């Protein structure tokens, strides 16, 4: 064998998995068609979100559903041509979002969410990347006084239950904290436990350098060349064919290109999203801010402001629309002082999502040596290191950092 393990996919999840396997004595090859962190891990809002203890669920309030049906909102845009391919997935997502099932999902995800910052911090210290990370939390802002008061009560209850730190800020306190904001928000919740990343792509590349410095091999190759030959798995790379006894599929929204031909029916879908960078015309935000009622995020990114959109339901390969970005930009520009666009075109990314809001982590039930780690929904950056540790512990027979049962691939039949 050339290697003990081949990891397919050099996003945050794949790089973290490779690092943790290497730490446990495995000879690892990390294979991707592009450089580390140049797909989904490049374009997110940069939140290591240790306070998101309840997954993003299918909305159930009639007013919200009616607003989405009109297809005029900033937080969701849907392409009617894609709805037939999403219909069964959305139906399952709605069912899994019932109060009791959502509570179960939150309970299953909590052991991973609560360790997200500490697992990142360990890799950040080893890789010397502290300058990219700010431990200042994030702001959840509200435009209406009624919603701010209602969500403040919910947040304080959640904080007590899960041991989180949150501070409600009224309009005056928010303005005093973030002097670059124009009036428009009635208040905000300052979630203090999460961290934010000033360049998510650079963080992923930094972890990949740490992997290479430890002796790991970063190779360019096409994952769809994966083949099983006797007791080995082989992949064609720019340096030739490589083989290993075990292989990890960590390809995010493209993971189905491997598991589907092998006969696995896992309901993985890609929610699309956009970002654009802007020149700031006023004082920079100190931490990312979510405009909760409009459904977008503004995050400081190394002297620029990054606007990231909500969810677009469209075919994975469809051309970019930019509709959501245009709507969000129109709303955000005056309150945040967004200056000129700094990118030639909006960036389009894909969020790999399962309808039960849990990632798929574990051994493939019908193929020896095949392992899965994908479907982290909106939290690939957040959960990369902790899920990489969990997978590596499972593969090496160590005591797992969390119960892996809720994430088993065979839960989907």
PDB file of N, CA, C and O in Angstrom, residues 345-376:
ATOM      1  N   UNK A 345     -17.158  39.093  -9.466  1.00  0.00           N
ATOM      2  CA  UNK A 345     -18.465  38.440  -9.570  1.00  0.00           C
ATOM      3  C   UNK A 345     -18.810  37.838  -8.225  1.00  0.00           C
ATOM      4  O   UNK A 345     -17.921  37.530  -7.423  1.00  0.00           O
ATOM      5  N   UNK A 346     -20.095  37.663  -7.905  1.00  0.00           N
ATOM      6  CA  UNK A 346     -20.465  37.003  -6.650  1.00  0.00           C
ATOM      7  C   UNK A 346     -19.911  35.585  -6.592  1.00  0.00           C
ATOM      8  O   UNK A 346     -19.874  34.881  -7.607  1.00  0.00           O
ATOM      9  N   UNK A 347     -19.475  35.213  -5.408  1.00  0.00           N
ATOM     10  CA  UNK A 347     -19.026  33.837  -5.194  1.00  0.00           C
ATOM     11  C   UNK A 347     -20.237  32.964  -4.887  1.00  0.00           C
ATOM     12  O   UNK A 347     -21.112  33.344  -4.105  1.00  0.00           O
ATOM     13  N   UNK A 348     -20.304  31.790  -5.494  1.00  0.00           N
ATOM     14  CA  UNK A 348     -21.388  30.832  -5.270  1.00  0.00           C
ATOM     15  C   UNK A 348     -20.820  29.593  -4.602  1.00  0.00           C
ATOM     16  O   UNK A 348     -19.855  28.998  -5.102  1.00  0.00           O
ATOM     17  N   UNK A 349     -21.410  29.210  -3.478  1.00  0.00           N
ATOM     18  CA  UNK A 349     -20.982  28.007  -2.778  1.00  0.00           C
ATOM     19  C   UNK A 349     -22.152  27.086  -2.484  1.00  0.00           C
ATOM     20  O   UNK A 349     -23.322  27.461  -2.625  1.00  0.00           O
ATOM     21  N   UNK A 350     -21.819  25.873  -2.052  1.00  0.00           N
ATOM     22  CA  UNK A 350     -22.807  24.829  -1.803  1.00  0.00           C
ATOM     23  C   UNK A 350     -22.679  24.321  -0.380  1.00  0.00           C
ATOM     24  O   UNK A 350     -21.579  23.970   0.057  1.00  0.00           O
ATOM     25  N   UNK A 351     -23.815  24.255   0.324  1.00  0.00           N
ATOM     26  CA  UNK A 351     -23.824  23.729   1.687  1.00  0.00           C
ATOM     27  C   UNK A 351     -24.386  22.310   1.650  1.00  0.00           C
ATOM     28  O   UNK A 351     -25.549  22.112   1.306  1.00  0.00           O
ATOM     29  N   UNK A 352     -23.603  21.295   2.026  1.00  0.00           N
ATOM     30  CA  UNK A 352     -24.075  19.901   1.967  1.00  0.00           C
ATOM     31  C   UNK A 352     -24.996  19.577   3.141  1.00  0.00           C
ATOM     32  O   UNK A 352     -24.580  19.615   4.295  1.00  0.00           O
ATOM     33  N   UNK A 353     -26.254  19.259   2.857  1.00  0.00           N
ATOM     34  CA  UNK A 353     -27.260  19.132   3.914  1.00  0.00           C
ATOM     35  C   UNK A 353     -27.987  17.796   3.858  1.00  0.00           C
ATOM     36  O   UNK A 353     -28.316  17.298   2.776  1.00  0.00           O
ATOM     37  N   UNK A 354     -28.274  17.256   5.026  1.00  0.00           N
ATOM     38  CA  UNK A 354     -29.136  16.094   5.171  1.00  0.00           C
ATOM     39  C   UNK A 354     -30.462  16.556   5.768  1.00  0.00           C
ATOM     40  O   UNK A 354     -30.504  17.548   6.509  1.00  0.00           O
ATOM     41  N   UNK A 355     -31.569  15.873   5.494  1.00  0.00           N
ATOM     42  CA  UNK A 355     -32.861  16.349   6.004  1.00  0.00           C
ATOM     43  C   UNK A 355     -33.031  16.194   7.507  1.00  0.00           C
ATOM     44  O   UNK A 355     -33.888  16.867   8.095  1.00  0.00           O
ATOM     45  N   UNK A 356     -32.225  15.328   8.144  1.00  0.00           N
ATOM     46  CA  UNK A 356     -32.356  15.189   9.595  1.00  0.00           C
ATOM     47  C   UNK A 356     -31.366  16.060  10.359  1.00  0.00           C
ATOM     48  O   UNK A 356     -31.241  15.945  11.571  1.00  0.00           O
ATOM     49  N   UNK A 357     -30.652  16.937   9.621  1.00  0.00           N
ATOM     50  CA  UNK A 357     -29.812  17.975  10.217  1.00  0.00           C
ATOM     51  C   UNK A 357     -28.618  17.421  10.992  1.00  0.00           C
ATOM     52  O   UNK A 357     -28.060  18.091  11.861  1.00  0.00           O
ATOM     53  N   UNK A 358     -28.200  16.211  10.665  1.00  0.00           N
ATOM     54  CA  UNK A 358     -27.022  15.595  11.269  1.00  0.00           C
ATOM     55  C   UNK A 358     -26.055  15.204  10.156  1.00  0.00           C
ATOM     56  O   UNK A 358     -26.492  14.770   9.085  1.00  0.00           O
ATOM     57  N   UNK A 359     -24.747  15.309  10.377  1.00  0.00           N
ATOM     58  CA  UNK A 359     -23.815  14.838   9.357  1.00  0.00           C
ATOM     59  C   UNK A 359     -23.807  13.322   9.274  1.00  0.00           C
ATOM     60  O   UNK A 359     -24.346  12.628  10.146  1.00  0.00           O
ATOM     61  N   UNK A 360     -23.216  12.815   8.227  1.00  0.00           N
ATOM     62  CA  UNK A 360     -23.001  11.381   8.048  1.00  0.00           C
ATOM     63  C   UNK A 360     -21.535  11.108   8.380  1.00  0.00           C
ATOM     64  O   UNK A 360     -20.629  11.551   7.670  1.00  0.00           O
ATOM     65  N   UNK A 361     -21.300  10.415   9.472  1.00  0.00           N
ATOM     66  CA  UNK A 361     -19.935  10.116   9.926  1.00  0.00           C
ATOM     67  C   UNK A 361     -19.885   8.650  10.335  1.00  0.00           C
ATOM     68  O   UNK A 361     -20.622   8.236  11.243  1.00  0.00           O
ATOM     69  N   UNK A 362     -19.050   7.867   9.675  1.00  0.00           N
ATOM     70  CA  UNK A 362     -18.911   6.476  10.070  1.00  0.00           C
ATOM     71  C   UNK A 362     -18.573   5.568   8.907  1.00  0.00           C
ATOM     72  O   UNK A 362     -18.343   6.013   7.773  1.00  0.00           O
ATOM     73  N   UNK A 363     -18.542   4.276   9.187  1.00  0.00           N
ATOM     74  CA  UNK A 363     -18.166   3.271   8.202  1.00  0.00           C
ATOM     75  C   UNK A 363     -19.326   2.972   7.270  1.00  0.00           C
ATOM     76  O   UNK A 363     -20.473   2.833   7.704  1.00  0.00           O
ATOM     77  N   UNK A 364     -19.024   2.871   5.980  1.00  0.00           N
ATOM     78  CA  UNK A 364     -20.031   2.442   5.015  1.00  0.00           C
ATOM     79  C   UNK A 364     -20.381   0.985   5.301  1.00  0.00           C
ATOM     80  O   UNK A 364     -19.482   0.151   5.439  1.00  0.00           O
ATOM     81  N   UNK A 365     -21.645   0.650   5.398  1.00  0.00           N
ATOM     82  CA  UNK A 365     -22.018  -0.688   5.878  1.00  0.00           C
ATOM     83  C   UNK A 365     -21.736  -1.827   4.898  1.00  0.00           C
ATOM     84  O   UNK A 365     -21.661  -2.976   5.328  1.00  0.00           O
ATOM     85  N   UNK A 366     -21.548  -1.545   3.607  1.00  0.00           N
ATOM     86  CA  UNK A 366     -21.418  -2.635   2.636  1.00  0.00           C
ATOM     87  C   UNK A 366     -20.069  -2.687   1.925  1.00  0.00           C
ATOM     88  O   UNK A 366     -19.888  -3.532   1.044  1.00  0.00           O
ATOM     89  N   UNK A 367     -19.141  -1.815   2.303  1.00  0.00           N
ATOM     90  CA  UNK A 367     -17.834  -1.799   1.654  1.00  0.00           C
ATOM     91  C   UNK A 367     -16.744  -1.692   2.718  1.00  0.00           C
ATOM     92  O   UNK A 367     -16.673  -0.697   3.438  1.00  0.00           O
ATOM     93  N   UNK A 368     -15.913  -2.682   2.769  1.00  0.00           N
ATOM     94  CA  UNK A 368     -14.839  -2.693   3.751  1.00  0.00           C
ATOM     95  C   UNK A 368     -13.833  -1.574   3.450  1.00  0.00           C
ATOM     96  O   UNK A 368     -13.420  -1.386   2.313  1.00  0.00           O
ATOM     97  N   UNK A 369     -13.476  -0.846   4.496  1.00  0.00           N
ATOM     98  CA  UNK A 369     -12.471   0.199   4.358  1.00  0.00           C
ATOM     99  C   UNK A 369     -12.991   1.517   3.820  1.00  0.00           C
ATOM    100  O   UNK A 369     -12.207   2.440   3.588  1.00  0.00           O
ATOM    101  N   UNK A 370     -14.306   1.647   3.626  1.00  0.00           N
ATOM    102  CA  UNK A 370     -14.904   2.885   3.126  1.00  0.00           C
ATOM    103  C   UNK A 370     -15.559   3.629   4.277  1.00  0.00           C
ATOM    104  O   UNK A 370     -16.399   3.072   4.987  1.00  0.00           O
ATOM    105  N   UNK A 371     -15.191   4.896   4.441  1.00  0.00           N
ATOM    106  CA  UNK A 371     -15.697   5.720   5.536  1.00  0.00           C
ATOM    107  C   UNK A 371     -16.279   7.009   4.986  1.00  0.00           C
ATOM    108  O   UNK A 371     -15.799   7.542   3.980  1.00  0.00           O
ATOM    109  N   UNK A 372     -17.294   7.527   5.675  1.00  0.00           N
ATOM    110  CA  UNK A 372     -17.970   8.738   5.253  1.00  0.00           C
ATOM    111  C   UNK A 372     -17.816   9.835   6.308  1.00  0.00           C
ATOM    112  O   UNK A 372     -17.851   9.564   7.513  1.00  0.00           O
ATOM    113  N   UNK A 373     -17.683  11.088   5.833  1.00  0.00           N
ATOM    114  CA  UNK A 373     -17.750  12.255   6.712  1.00  0.00           C
ATOM    115  C   UNK A 373     -18.178  13.450   5.858  1.00  0.00           C
ATOM    116  O   UNK A 373     -17.350  14.146   5.267  1.00  0.00           O
ATOM    117  N   UNK A 374     -19.477  13.676   5.803  1.00  0.00           N
ATOM    118  CA  UNK A 374     -20.019  14.759   4.989  1.00  0.00           C
ATOM    119  C   UNK A 374     -21.417  15.108   5.494  1.00  0.00           C
ATOM    120  O   UNK A 374     -21.939  14.467   6.403  1.00  0.00           O
ATOM    121  N   UNK A 375     -22.020  16.119   4.892  1.00  0.00           N
ATOM    122  CA  UNK A 375     -23.385  16.514   5.271  1.00  0.00           C
ATOM    123  C   UNK A 375     -23.452  17.326   6.543  1.00  0.00           C
ATOM    124  O   UNK A 375     -24.387  17.181   7.332  1.00  0.00           O
ATOM    125  N   UNK A 376     -22.490  18.236   6.740  1.00  0.00           N
ATOM    126  CA  UNK A 376     -22.446  19.023   7.970  1.00  0.00           C
ATOM    127  C   UNK A 376     -23.367  20.238   7.930  1.00  0.00           C
ATOM    128  O   UNK A 376     -23.259  21.129   8.777  1.00  0.00           O
TER     129      UNK A 376
END
